[in-house]
mmCIF file of C-alpha atoms in Angstrom:
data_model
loop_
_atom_site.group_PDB
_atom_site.id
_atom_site.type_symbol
_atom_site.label_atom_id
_atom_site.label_comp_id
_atom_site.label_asym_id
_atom_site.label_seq_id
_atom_site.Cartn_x
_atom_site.Cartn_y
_atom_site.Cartn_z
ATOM 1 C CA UNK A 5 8.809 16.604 11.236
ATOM 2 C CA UNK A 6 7.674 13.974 8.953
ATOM 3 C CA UNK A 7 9.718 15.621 6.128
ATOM 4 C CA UNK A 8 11.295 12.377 4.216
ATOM 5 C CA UNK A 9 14.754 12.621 4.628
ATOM 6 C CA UNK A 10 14.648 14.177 8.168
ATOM 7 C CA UNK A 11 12.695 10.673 9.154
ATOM 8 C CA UNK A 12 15.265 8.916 7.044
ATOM 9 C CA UNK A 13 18.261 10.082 8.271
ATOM 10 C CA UNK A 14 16.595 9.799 12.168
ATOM 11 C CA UNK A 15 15.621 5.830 11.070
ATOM 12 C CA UNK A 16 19.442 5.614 9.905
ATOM 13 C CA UNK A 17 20.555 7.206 12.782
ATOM 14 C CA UNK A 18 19.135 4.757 15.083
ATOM 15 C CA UNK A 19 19.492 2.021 13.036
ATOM 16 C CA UNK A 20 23.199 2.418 13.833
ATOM 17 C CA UNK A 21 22.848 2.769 17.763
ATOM 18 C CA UNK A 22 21.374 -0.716 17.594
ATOM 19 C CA UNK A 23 24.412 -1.960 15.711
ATOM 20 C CA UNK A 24 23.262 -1.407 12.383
ATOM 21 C CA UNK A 25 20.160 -3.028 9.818
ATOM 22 C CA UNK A 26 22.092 -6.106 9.786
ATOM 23 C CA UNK A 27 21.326 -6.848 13.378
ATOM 24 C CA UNK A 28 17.702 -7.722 11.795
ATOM 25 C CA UNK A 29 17.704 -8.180 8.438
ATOM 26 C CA UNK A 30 20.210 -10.448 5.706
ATOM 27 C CA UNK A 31 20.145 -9.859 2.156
ATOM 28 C CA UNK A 32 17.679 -12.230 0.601
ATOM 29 C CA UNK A 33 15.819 -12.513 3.710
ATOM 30 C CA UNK A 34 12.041 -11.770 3.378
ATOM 31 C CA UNK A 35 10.851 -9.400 6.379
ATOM 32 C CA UNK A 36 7.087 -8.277 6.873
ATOM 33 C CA UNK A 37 6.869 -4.487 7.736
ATOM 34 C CA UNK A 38 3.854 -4.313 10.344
ATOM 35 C CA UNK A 39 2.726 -0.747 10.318
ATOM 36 C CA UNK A 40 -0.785 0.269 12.897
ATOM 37 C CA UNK A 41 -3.096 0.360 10.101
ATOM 38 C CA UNK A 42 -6.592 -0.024 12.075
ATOM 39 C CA UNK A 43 -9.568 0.646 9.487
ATOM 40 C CA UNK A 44 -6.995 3.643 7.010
ATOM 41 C CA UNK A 45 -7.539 6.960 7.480
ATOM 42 C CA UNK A 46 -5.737 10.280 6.488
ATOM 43 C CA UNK A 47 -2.045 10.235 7.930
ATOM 44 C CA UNK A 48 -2.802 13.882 9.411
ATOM 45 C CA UNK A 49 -4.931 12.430 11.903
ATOM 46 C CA UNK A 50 -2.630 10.624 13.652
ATOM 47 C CA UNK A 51 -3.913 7.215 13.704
ATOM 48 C CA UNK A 52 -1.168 5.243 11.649
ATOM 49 C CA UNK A 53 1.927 5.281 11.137
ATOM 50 C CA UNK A 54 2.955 7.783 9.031
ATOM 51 C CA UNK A 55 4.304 6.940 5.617
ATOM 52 C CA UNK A 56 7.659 8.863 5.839
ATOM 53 C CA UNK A 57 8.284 6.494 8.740
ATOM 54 C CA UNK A 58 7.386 3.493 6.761
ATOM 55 C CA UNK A 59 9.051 5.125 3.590
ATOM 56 C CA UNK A 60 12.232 4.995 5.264
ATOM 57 C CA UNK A 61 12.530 1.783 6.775
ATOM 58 C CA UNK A 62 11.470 -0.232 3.896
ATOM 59 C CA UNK A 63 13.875 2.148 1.393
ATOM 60 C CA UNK A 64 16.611 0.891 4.193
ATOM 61 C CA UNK A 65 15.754 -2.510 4.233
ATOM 62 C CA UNK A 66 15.604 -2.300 0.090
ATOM 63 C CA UNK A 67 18.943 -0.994 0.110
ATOM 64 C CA UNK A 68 20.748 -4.013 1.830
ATOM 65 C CA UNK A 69 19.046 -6.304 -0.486
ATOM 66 C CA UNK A 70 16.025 -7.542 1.908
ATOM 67 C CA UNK A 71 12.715 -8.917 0.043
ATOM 68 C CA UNK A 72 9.917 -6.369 1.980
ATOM 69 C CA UNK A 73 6.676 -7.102 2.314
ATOM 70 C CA UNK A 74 4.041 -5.226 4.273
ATOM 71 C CA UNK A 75 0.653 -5.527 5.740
ATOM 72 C CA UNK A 76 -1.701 -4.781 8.880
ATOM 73 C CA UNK A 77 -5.189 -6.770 9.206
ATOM 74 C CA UNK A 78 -7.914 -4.403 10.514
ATOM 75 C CA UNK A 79 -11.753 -5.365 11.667
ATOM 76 C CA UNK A 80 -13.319 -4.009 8.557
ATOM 77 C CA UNK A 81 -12.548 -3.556 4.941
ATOM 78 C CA UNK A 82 -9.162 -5.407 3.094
ATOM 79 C CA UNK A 83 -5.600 -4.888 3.838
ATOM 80 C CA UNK A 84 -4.929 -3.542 0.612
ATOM 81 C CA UNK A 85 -7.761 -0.997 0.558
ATOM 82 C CA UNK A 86 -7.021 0.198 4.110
ATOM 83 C CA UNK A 87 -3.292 0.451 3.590
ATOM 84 C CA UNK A 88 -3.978 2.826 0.057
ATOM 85 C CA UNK A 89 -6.432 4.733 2.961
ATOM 86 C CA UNK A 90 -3.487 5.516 4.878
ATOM 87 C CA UNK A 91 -0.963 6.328 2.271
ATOM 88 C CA UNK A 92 1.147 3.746 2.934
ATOM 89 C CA UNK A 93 0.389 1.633 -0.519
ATOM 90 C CA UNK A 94 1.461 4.618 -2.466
ATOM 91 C CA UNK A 95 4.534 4.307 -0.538
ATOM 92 C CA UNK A 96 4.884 -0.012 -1.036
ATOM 93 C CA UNK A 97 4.602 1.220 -4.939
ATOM 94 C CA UNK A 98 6.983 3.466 -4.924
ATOM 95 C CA UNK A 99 9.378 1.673 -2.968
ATOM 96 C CA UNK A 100 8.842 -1.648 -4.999
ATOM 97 C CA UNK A 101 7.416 -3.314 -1.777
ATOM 98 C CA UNK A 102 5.140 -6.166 -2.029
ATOM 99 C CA UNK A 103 1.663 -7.274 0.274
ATOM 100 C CA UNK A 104 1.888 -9.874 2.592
ATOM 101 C CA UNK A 105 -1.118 -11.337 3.202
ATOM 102 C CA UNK A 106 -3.015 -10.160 6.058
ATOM 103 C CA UNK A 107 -6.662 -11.048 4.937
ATOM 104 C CA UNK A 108 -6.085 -14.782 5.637
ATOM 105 C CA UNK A 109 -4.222 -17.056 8.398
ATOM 106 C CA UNK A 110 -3.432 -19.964 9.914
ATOM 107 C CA UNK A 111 -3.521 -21.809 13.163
ATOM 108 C CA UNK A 112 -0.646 -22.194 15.527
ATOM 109 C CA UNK A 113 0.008 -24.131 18.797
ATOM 110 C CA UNK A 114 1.639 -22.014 21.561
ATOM 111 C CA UNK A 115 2.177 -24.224 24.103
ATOM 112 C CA UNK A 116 5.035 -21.875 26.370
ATOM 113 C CA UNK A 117 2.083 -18.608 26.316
ATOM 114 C CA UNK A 118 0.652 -17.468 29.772
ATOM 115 C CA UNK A 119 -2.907 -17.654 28.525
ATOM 116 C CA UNK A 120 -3.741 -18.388 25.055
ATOM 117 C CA UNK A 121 -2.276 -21.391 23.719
ATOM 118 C CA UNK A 122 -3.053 -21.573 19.760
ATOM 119 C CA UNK A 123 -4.014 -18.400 17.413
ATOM 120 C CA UNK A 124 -4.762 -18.317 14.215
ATOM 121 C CA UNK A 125 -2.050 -15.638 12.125
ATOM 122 C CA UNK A 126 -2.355 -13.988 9.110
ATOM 123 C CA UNK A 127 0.108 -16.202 6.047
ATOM 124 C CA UNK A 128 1.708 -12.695 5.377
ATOM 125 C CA UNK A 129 3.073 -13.129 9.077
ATOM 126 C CA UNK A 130 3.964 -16.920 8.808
ATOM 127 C CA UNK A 131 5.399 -17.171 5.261
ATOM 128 C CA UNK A 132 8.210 -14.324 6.377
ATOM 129 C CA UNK A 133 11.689 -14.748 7.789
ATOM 130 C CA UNK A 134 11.028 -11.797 10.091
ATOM 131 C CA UNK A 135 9.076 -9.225 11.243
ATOM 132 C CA UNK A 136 9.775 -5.050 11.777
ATOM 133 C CA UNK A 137 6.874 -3.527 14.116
ATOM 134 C CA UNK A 138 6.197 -0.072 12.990
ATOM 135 C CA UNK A 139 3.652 1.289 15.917
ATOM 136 C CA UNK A 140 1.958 4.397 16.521
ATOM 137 C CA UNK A 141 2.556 6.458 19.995
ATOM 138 C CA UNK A 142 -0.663 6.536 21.391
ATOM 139 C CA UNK A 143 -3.042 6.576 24.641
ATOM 140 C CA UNK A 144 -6.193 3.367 24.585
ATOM 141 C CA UNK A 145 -8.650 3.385 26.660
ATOM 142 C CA UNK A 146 -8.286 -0.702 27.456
ATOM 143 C CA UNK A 147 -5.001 -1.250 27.652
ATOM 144 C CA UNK A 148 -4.437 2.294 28.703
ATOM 145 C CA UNK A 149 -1.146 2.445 25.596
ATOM 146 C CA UNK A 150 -1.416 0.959 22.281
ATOM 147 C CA UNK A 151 2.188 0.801 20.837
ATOM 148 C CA UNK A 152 4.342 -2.127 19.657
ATOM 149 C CA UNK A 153 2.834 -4.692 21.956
ATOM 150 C CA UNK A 154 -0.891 -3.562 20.833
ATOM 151 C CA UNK A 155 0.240 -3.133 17.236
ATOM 152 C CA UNK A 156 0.717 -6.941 17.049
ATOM 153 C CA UNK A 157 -2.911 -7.445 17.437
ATOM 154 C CA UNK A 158 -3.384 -6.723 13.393
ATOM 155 C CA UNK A 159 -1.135 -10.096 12.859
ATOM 156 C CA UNK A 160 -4.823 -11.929 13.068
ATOM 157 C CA UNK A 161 -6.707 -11.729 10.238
ATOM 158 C CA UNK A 162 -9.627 -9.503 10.188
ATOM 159 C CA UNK A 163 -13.099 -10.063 12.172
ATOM 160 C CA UNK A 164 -11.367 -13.244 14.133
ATOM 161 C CA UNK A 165 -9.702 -10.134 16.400
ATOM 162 C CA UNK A 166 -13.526 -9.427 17.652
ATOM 163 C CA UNK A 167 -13.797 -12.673 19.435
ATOM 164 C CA UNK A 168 -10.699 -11.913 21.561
ATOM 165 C CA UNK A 169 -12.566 -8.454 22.822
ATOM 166 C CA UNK A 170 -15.207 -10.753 23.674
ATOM 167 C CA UNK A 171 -13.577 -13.758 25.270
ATOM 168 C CA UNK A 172 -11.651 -11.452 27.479
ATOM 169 C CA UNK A 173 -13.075 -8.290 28.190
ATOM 170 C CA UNK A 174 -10.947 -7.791 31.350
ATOM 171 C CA UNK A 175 -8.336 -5.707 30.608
ATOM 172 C CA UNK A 176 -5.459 -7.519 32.187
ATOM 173 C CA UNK A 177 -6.494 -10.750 30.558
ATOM 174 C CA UNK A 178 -6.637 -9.190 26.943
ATOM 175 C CA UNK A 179 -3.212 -7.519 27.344
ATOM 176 C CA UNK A 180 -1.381 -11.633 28.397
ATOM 177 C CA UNK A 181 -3.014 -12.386 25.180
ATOM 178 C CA UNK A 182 -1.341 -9.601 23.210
ATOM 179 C CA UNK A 183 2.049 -10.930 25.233
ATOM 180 C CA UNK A 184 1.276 -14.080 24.439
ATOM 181 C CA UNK A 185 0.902 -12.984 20.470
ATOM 182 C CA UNK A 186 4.128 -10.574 20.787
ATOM 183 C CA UNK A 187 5.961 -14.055 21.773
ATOM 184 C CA UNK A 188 4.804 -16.082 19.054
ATOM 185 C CA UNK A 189 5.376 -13.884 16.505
ATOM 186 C CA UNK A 190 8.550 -12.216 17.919
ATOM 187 C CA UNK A 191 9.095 -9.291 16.018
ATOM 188 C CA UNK A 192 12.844 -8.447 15.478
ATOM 189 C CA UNK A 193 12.528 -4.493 15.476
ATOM 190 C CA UNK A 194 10.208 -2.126 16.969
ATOM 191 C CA UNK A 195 10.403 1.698 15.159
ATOM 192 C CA UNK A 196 7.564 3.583 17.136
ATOM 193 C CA UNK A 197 6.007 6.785 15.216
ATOM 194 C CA UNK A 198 5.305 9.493 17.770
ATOM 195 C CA UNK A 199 6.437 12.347 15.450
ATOM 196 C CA UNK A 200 2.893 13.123 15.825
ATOM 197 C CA UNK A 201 0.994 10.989 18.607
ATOM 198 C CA UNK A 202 -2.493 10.606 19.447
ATOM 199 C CA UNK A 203 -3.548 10.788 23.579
ATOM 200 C CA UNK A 204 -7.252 10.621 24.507
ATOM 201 C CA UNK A 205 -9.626 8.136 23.329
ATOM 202 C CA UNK A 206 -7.476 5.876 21.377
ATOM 203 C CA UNK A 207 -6.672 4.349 18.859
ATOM 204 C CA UNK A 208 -9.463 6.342 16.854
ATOM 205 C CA UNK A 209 -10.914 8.844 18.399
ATOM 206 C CA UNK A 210 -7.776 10.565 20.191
ATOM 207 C CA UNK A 211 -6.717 14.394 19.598
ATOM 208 C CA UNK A 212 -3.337 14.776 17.918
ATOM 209 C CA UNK A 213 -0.534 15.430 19.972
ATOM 210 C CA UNK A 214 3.006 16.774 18.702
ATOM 211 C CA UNK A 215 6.060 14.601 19.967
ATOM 212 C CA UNK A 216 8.985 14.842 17.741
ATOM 213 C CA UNK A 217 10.296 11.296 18.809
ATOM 214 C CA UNK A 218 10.874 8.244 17.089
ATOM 215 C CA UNK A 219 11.828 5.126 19.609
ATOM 216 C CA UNK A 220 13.517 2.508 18.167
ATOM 217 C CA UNK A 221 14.354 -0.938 20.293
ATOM 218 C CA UNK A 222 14.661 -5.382 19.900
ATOM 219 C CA UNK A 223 12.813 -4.931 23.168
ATOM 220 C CA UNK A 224 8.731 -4.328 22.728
ATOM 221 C CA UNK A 225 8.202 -4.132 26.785
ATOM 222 C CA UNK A 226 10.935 -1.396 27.064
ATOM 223 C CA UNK A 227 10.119 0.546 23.675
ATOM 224 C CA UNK A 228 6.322 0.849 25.213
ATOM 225 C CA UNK A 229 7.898 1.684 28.804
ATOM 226 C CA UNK A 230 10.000 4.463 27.444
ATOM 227 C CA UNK A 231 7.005 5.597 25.285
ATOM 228 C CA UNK A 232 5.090 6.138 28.491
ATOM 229 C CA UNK A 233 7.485 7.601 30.562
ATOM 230 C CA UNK A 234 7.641 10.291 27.846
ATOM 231 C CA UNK A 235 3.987 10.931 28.326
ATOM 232 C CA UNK A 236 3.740 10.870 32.068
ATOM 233 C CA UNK A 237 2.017 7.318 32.056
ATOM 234 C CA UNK A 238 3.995 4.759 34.576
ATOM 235 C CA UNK A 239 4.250 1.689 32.835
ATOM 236 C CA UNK A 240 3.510 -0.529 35.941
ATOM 237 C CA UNK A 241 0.085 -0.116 35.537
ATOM 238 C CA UNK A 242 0.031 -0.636 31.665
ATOM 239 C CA UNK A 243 -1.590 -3.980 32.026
ATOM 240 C CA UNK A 244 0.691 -5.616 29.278
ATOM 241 C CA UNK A 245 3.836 -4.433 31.504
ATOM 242 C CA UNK A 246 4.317 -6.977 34.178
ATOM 243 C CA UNK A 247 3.320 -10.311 31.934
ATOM 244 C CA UNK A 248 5.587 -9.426 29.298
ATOM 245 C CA UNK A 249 8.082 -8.871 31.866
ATOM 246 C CA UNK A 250 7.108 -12.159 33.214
ATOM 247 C CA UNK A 251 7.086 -14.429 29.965
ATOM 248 C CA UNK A 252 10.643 -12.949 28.899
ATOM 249 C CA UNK A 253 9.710 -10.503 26.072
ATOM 250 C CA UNK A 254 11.825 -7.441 27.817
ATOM 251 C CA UNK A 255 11.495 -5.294 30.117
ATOM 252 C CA UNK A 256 9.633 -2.694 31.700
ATOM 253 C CA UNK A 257 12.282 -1.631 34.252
#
């Protein structure tokens, strides 16, 4: 359930699996929180990450003495506004939290990508020591699963994601670009919210779907892999499978 300390003491729980927070965080370090955010909506309808997820990573990370930000960039609307949408800036204020800035960004060169070789990312992104991917278990009709590879998509600032669904409107195409962004920006954690998923007509227009998981994993390809095998979905023909395999982000397998 998404009871707070239930979710805390699973986050903790898993935390220590991996080897403990420390694996990904140092005290003093600043580390961006990337919850799925899209345009905010109501947490019960299962399109971003819950805020008992996001409550208990960022009270962990508070605890060891980490500076947290947090952040998503959607299409339409502000970070800030969106975020307060789906009660996760209630959360941020509780916690003592502060925004990163995901409304503007920067260009940078990424000369070692399969496809796209310069994007521009949101400062919130670039001006951190790290970055924690907090995704949301659910079906898309692109990319066929939007999890922690597809939740790196919100690192570009707002209406600049657009062009990319115009540029390359092939599915297999757009997901080496979301590779492509997942190895630029390397997130150090992935902590996948499927508590309550979504399958269907992701990211927006799914039905709600009760899981009771939370995945946790360094590894974004393997994280989404496991995610799928949980639904039924093989993830050889999740299109963002074999060229993150490829460019060295995990592994499928």
């Amino acid at each position: 359930t998404y009871d707070d300390e239930t979710v805390f003491r699973a986050v903790r729980s898993g935390l220590d699996l991996l080897g403990g927070i420390s694996q990904f965080a140092k005290p003093g370090e600043r580390i961006t929180l990337k919850p799925n955010v899209l345009i905010g909506s109501n947490p019960d309808k299962c399109v971003t990450t819950h805020p008992a997820v996001f409550k208990a990573i960022g009270g962990a990370l508070k605890e060891t003495g980490v500076r947290v930000y947090y952040g998503d960039s959607s299409i339409i609307g502000k970070c800030e506004a969106n975020l307060r949408k789906a009660g996760l800036k209630q959360v941020g204020d509780e916690l003592g939290l502060s925004l990163a800035d995901f409304d503007s960004g920067r260009a940078v060169s990424h000369k070692e990508s399969l496809l796209v070789k310069s994007f521009v990312i949101a400062n919130g992104v670039l001006d951190s020591d790290g970055l924690i991917n907090l995704p949301k278990l659910k079906t898309h009709p692109l990319v066929r699963f939007t999890g922690a590879i597809k939740n790196q998509f919100g690192c570009i600032p707002g209406l600049l994601k657009s062009q990319y669904h115009v540029k390359l409107p092939d599915p297999y195409d757009f997901a080496t670009m979301l590779v492509d962004l997942n190895t630029l920006v390397k997130p150090r954690l992935c902590i996948m919210d499927g508590i309550m998923a979504m399958e269907g007509n992701g990211p927006r227009s799914g039905k709600p779907k009760k899981m009771s998981v939370l995945l946790l994993s360094s590894d974004p390809i393997a994280i989404d892999a496991t995610a799928c095998r949980i639904i039924a979905l093989d993830p050889a023909v999740v299109p963002t499978s074999r060229p993150g395999e490829k460019s060295g982000l995990g592994t499928y397998h």
